[in-house]
mmCIF file of C-alpha atoms in Angstrom:
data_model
loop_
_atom_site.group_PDB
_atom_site.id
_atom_site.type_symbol
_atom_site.label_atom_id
_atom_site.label_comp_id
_atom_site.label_asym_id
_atom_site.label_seq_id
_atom_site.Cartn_x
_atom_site.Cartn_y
_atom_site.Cartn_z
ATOM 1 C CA UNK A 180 -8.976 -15.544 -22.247
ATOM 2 C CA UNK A 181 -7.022 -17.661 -19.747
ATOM 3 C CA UNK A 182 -8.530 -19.784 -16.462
ATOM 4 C CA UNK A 183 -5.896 -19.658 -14.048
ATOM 5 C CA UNK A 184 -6.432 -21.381 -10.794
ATOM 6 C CA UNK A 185 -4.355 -21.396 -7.138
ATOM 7 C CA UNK A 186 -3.720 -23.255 -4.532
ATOM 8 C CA UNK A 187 -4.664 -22.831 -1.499
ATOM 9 C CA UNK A 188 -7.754 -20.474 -1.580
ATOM 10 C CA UNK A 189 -7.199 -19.563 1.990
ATOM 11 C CA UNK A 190 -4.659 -20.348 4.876
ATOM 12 C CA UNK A 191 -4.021 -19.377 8.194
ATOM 13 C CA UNK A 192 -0.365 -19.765 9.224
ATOM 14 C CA UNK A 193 1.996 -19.284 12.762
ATOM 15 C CA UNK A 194 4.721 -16.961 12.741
ATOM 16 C CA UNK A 195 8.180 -18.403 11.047
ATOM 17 C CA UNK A 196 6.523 -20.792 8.733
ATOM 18 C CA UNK A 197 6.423 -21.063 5.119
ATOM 19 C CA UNK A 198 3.306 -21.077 2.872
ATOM 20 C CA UNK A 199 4.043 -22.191 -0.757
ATOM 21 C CA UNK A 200 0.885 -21.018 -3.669
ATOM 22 C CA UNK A 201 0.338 -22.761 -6.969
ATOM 23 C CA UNK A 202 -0.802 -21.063 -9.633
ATOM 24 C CA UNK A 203 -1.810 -23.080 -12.709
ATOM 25 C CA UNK A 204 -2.567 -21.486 -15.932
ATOM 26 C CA UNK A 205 -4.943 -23.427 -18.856
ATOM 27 C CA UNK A 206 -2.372 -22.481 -21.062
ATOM 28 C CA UNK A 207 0.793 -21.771 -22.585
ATOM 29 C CA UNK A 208 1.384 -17.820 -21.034
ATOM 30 C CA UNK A 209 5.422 -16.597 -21.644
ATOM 31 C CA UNK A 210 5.018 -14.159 -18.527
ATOM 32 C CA UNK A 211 3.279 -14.982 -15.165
ATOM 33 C CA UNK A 212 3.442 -12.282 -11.967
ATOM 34 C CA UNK A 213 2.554 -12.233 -9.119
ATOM 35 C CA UNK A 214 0.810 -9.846 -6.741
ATOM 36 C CA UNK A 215 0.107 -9.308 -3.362
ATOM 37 C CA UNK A 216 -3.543 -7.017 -2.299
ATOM 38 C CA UNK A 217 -4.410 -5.817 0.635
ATOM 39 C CA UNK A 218 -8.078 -5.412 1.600
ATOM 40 C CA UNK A 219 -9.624 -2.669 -0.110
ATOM 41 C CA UNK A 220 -6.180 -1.713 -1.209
ATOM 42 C CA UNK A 221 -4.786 -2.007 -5.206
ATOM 43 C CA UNK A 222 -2.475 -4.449 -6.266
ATOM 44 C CA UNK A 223 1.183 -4.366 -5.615
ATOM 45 C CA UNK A 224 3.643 -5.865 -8.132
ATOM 46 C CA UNK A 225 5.965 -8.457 -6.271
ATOM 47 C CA UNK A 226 7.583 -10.368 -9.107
ATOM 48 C CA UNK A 227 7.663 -11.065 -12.611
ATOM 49 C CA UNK A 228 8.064 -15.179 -13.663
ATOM 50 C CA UNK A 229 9.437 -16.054 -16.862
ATOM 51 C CA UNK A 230 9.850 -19.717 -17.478
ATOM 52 C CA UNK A 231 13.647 -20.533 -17.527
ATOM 53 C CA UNK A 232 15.208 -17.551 -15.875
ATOM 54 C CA UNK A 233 15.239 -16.292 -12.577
ATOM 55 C CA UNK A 234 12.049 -13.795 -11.468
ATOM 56 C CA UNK A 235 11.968 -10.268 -11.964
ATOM 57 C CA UNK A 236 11.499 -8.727 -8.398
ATOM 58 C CA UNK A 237 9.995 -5.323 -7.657
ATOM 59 C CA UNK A 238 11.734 -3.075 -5.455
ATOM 60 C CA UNK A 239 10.888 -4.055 -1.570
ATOM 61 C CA UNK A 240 10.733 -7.702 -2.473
ATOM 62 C CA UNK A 241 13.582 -9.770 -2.218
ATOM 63 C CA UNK A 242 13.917 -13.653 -3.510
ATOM 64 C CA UNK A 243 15.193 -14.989 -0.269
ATOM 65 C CA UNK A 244 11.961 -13.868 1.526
ATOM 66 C CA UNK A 245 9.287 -14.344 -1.539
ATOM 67 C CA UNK A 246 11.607 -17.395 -4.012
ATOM 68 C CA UNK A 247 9.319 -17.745 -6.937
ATOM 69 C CA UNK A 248 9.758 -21.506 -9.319
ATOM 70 C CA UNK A 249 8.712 -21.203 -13.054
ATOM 71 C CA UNK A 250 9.147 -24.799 -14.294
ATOM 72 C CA UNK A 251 7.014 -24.480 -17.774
ATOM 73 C CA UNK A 252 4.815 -22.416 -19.678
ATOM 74 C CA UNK A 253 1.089 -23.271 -16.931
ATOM 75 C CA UNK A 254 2.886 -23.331 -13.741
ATOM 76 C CA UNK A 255 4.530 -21.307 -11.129
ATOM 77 C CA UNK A 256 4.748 -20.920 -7.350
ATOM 78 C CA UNK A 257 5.380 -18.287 -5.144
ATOM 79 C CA UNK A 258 6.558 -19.155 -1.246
ATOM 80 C CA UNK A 259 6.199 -16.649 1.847
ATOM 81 C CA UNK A 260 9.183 -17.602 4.257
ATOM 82 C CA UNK A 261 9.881 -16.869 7.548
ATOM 83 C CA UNK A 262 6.043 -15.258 7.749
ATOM 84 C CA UNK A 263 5.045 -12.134 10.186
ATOM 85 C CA UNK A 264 1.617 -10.712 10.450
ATOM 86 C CA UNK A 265 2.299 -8.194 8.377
ATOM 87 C CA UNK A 266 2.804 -10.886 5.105
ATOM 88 C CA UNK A 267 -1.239 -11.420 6.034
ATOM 89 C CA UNK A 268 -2.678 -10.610 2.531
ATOM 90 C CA UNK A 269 -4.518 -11.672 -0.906
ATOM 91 C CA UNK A 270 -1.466 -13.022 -2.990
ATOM 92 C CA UNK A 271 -2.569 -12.877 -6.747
ATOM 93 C CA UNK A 272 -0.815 -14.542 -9.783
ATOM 94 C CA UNK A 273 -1.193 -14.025 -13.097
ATOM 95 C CA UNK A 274 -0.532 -14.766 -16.797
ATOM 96 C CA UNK A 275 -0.576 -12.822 -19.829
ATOM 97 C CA UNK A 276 -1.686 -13.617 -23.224
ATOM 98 C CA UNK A 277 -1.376 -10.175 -24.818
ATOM 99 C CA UNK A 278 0.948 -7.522 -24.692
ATOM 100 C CA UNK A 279 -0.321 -5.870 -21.069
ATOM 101 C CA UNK A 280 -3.542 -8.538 -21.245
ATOM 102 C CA UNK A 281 -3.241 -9.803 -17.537
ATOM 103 C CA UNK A 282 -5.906 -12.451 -16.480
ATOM 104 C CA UNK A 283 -5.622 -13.157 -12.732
ATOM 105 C CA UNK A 284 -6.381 -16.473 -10.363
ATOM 106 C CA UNK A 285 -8.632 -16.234 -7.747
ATOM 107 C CA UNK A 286 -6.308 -15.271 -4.931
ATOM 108 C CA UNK A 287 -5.116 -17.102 -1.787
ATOM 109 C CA UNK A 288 -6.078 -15.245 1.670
ATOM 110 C CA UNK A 289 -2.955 -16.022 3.941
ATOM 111 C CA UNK A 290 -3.802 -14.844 7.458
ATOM 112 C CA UNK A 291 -0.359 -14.979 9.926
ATOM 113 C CA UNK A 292 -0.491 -15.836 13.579
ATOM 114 C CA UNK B 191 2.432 12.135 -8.016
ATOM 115 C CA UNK B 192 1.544 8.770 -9.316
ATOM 116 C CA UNK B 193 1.177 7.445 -12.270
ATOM 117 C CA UNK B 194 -2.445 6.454 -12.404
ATOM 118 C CA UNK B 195 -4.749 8.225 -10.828
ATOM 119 C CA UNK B 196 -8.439 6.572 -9.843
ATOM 120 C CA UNK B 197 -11.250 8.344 -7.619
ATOM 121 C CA UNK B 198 -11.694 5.131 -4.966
ATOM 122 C CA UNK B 199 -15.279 6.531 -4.810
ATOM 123 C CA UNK B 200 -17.610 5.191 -3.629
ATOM 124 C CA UNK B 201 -19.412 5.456 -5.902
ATOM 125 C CA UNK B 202 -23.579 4.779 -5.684
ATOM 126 C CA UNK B 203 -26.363 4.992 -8.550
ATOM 127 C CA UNK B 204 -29.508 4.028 -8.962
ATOM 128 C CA UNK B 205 -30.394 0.464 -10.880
ATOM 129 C CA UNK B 206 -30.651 1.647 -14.812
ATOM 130 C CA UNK B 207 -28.252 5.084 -14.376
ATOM 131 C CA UNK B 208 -25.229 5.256 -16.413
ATOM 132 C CA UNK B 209 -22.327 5.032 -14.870
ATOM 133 C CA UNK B 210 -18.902 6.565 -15.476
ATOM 134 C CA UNK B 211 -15.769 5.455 -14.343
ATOM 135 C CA UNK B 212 -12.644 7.264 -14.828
ATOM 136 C CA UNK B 213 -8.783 7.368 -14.680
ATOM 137 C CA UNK B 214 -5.990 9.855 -15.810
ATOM 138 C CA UNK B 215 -2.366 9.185 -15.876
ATOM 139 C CA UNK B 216 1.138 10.959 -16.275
ATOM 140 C CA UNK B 217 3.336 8.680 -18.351
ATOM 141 C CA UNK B 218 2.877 9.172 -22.353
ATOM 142 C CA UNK B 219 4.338 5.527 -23.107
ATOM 143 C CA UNK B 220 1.253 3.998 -22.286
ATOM 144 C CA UNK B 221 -0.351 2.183 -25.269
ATOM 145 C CA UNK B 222 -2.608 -0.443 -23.680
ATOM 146 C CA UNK B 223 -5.889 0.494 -21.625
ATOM 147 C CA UNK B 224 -7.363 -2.316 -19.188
ATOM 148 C CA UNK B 225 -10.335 -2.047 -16.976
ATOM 149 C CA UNK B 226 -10.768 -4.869 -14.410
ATOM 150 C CA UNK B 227 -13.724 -6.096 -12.445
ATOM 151 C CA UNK B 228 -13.151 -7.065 -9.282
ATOM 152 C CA UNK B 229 -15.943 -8.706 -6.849
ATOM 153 C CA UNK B 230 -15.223 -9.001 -3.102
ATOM 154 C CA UNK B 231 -12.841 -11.675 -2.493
ATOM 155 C CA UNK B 232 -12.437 -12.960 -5.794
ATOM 156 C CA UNK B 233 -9.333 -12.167 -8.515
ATOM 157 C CA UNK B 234 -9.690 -9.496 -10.481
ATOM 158 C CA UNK B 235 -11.701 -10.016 -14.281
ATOM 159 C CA UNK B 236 -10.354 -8.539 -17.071
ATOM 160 C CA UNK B 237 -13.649 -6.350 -18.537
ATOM 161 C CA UNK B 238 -12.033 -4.088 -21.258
ATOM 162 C CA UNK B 239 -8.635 -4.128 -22.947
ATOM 163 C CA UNK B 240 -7.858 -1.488 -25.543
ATOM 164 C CA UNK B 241 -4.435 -0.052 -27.641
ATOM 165 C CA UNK B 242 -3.941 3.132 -28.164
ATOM 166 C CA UNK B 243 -6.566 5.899 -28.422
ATOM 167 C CA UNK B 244 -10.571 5.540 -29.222
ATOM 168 C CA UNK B 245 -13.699 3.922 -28.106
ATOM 169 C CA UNK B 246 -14.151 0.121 -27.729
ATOM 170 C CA UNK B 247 -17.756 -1.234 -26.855
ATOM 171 C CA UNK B 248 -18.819 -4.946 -25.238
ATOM 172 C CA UNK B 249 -22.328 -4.874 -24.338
ATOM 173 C CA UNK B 250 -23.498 -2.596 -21.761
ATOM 174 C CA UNK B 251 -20.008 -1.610 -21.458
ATOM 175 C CA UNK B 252 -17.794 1.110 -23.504
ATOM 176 C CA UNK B 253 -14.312 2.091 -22.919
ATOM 177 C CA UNK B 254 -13.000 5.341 -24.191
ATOM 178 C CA UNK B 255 -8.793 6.666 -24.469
ATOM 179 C CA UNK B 256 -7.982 9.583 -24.910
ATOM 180 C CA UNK B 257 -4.020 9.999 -24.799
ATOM 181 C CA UNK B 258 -4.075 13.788 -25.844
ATOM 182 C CA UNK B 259 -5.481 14.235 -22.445
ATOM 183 C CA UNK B 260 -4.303 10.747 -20.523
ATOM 184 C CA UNK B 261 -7.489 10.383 -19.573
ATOM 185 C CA UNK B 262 -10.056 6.942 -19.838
ATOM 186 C CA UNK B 263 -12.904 6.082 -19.388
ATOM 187 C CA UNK B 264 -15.460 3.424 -18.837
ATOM 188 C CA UNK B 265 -18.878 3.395 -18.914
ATOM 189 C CA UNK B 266 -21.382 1.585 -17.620
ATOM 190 C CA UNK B 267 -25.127 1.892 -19.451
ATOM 191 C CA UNK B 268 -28.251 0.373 -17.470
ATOM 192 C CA UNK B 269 -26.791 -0.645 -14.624
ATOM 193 C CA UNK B 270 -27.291 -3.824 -12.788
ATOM 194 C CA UNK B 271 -27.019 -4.641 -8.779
ATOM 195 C CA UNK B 272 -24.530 -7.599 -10.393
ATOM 196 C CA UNK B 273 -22.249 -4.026 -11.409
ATOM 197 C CA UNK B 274 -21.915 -3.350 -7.861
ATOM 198 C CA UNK B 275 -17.651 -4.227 -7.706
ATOM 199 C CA UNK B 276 -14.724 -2.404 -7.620
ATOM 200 C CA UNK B 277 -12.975 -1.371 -10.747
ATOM 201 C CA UNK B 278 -9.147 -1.058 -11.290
ATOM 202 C CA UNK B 279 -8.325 0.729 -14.476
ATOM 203 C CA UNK B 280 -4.704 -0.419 -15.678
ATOM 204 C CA UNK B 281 -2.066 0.380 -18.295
ATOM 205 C CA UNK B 282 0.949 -0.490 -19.854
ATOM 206 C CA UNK B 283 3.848 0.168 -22.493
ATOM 207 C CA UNK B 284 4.231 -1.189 -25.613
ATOM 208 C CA UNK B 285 7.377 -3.197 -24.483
ATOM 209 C CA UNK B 286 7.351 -3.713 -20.979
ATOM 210 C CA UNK B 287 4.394 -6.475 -19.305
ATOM 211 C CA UNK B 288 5.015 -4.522 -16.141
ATOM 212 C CA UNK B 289 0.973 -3.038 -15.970
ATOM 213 C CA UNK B 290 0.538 -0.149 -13.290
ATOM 214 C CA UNK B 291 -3.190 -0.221 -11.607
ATOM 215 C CA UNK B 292 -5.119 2.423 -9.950
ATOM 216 C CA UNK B 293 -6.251 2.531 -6.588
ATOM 217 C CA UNK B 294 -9.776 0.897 -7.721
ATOM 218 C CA UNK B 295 -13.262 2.664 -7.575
ATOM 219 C CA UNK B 296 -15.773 0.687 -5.592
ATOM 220 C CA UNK B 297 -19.129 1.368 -7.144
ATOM 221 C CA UNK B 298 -22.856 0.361 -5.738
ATOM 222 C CA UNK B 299 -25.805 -0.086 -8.182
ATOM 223 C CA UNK B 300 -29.164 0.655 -5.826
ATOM 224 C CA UNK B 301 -31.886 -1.690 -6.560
#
């Protein structure tokens, strides 16, 4: 298995700003993703992070408003720009190990103002 | 119609029932089976990850695929209060990472 942590756990953010998420793996993982939850909802794919290339985003996501950085094999980060209340949600990374063996960080709870 | 589909529940059993938790889904490229655990406000915990079809068992826990029918399965034998989550059943191709969840079936184990 994999411990993957993120920073922050939680934030609460005004409208406009930018909110930028760590998400550091214990180890080496070729594929990281990233989600985005709503309460008592599923998850929602919003990009797939391989190190050295630009992310893979899912339709309704665009780079400009989610850019995702993949420096090496731990670490990635996902920013929220130009925030609304409706970005308010449980943003989830991940990394695999196996083919389609996901283990997930804790989330970060972004609230917008 | 999607491609996984989960019964959010919920669901609510007695302390010691078995419990079953199930999934079906429409797309035949599917080779790997996942069943996460997911307690309020935390990430989700990978519980059971299987290939293809069959029966895997961890404990109290058993997973069962069936691709004839693209239907699996997860049960739960003497169930604990510490059960009570929600849990995502998952799947994915044998080329793509790209994993699709279900919806999520919140369950409740009654003291």
């Amino acid at each position: 298995s994999a411990v993957i942590s993120q920073k922050p756990s939680r934030d609460i953010c005004q409208r406009g700003t930018s909110l930028t998420i760590q998400c550091q793996v214990d180890s080496q993982v070729t594929m990281m993703f990233w989600y985005r939850q709503q309460p008592g909802q599923s998850l929602t794919l919003i990009a797939t992070a391989n190190q050295g290339s630009e992310a893979t985003y899912e339709s309704g996501f665009v780079i400009d408003k989610f850019p995702i950085s993949r420096p090496n094999l731990t670490f990635s980060t996902l920013t929220v720009s130009n925030m609304s209340p409706e970005d308010s949600s449980i943003y989830l990374c991940s990394g695999e190990l196996g083919v389609s063996e996901q283990f997930f960080g804790p989330g970060t709870r972004l609230t917008v103002l | 119609q999607k491609e996984v589909e989960q019964d959010p529940g919920p669901l609510s059993v007695p302390e010691g029932a078995i419990v079953s938790l199930n999934c079906t889904y429409s797309n035949s490229a599917f080779q790997y089976f996942m069943w996460y655990r997911q307690y309020s406000r935390k990430g989700p915990e990978l519980l059971m990850y299987t290939y293809s079809s069959g029966n895997k068992e961890d404990g109290r826990f058993t997973a069962q695929v069936d691709k004839s029918s693209k239907y699996i399965s997860l049960f739960i034998r003497d169930s604990q209060p510490s059960d009570s989550a929600t849990y995502l059943c998952a799947m994915g191709g044998s080329s793509a990472s790209k994993i699709i969840f279900g919806s999520g079936t919140r369950l409740s184990i009654r003291p």
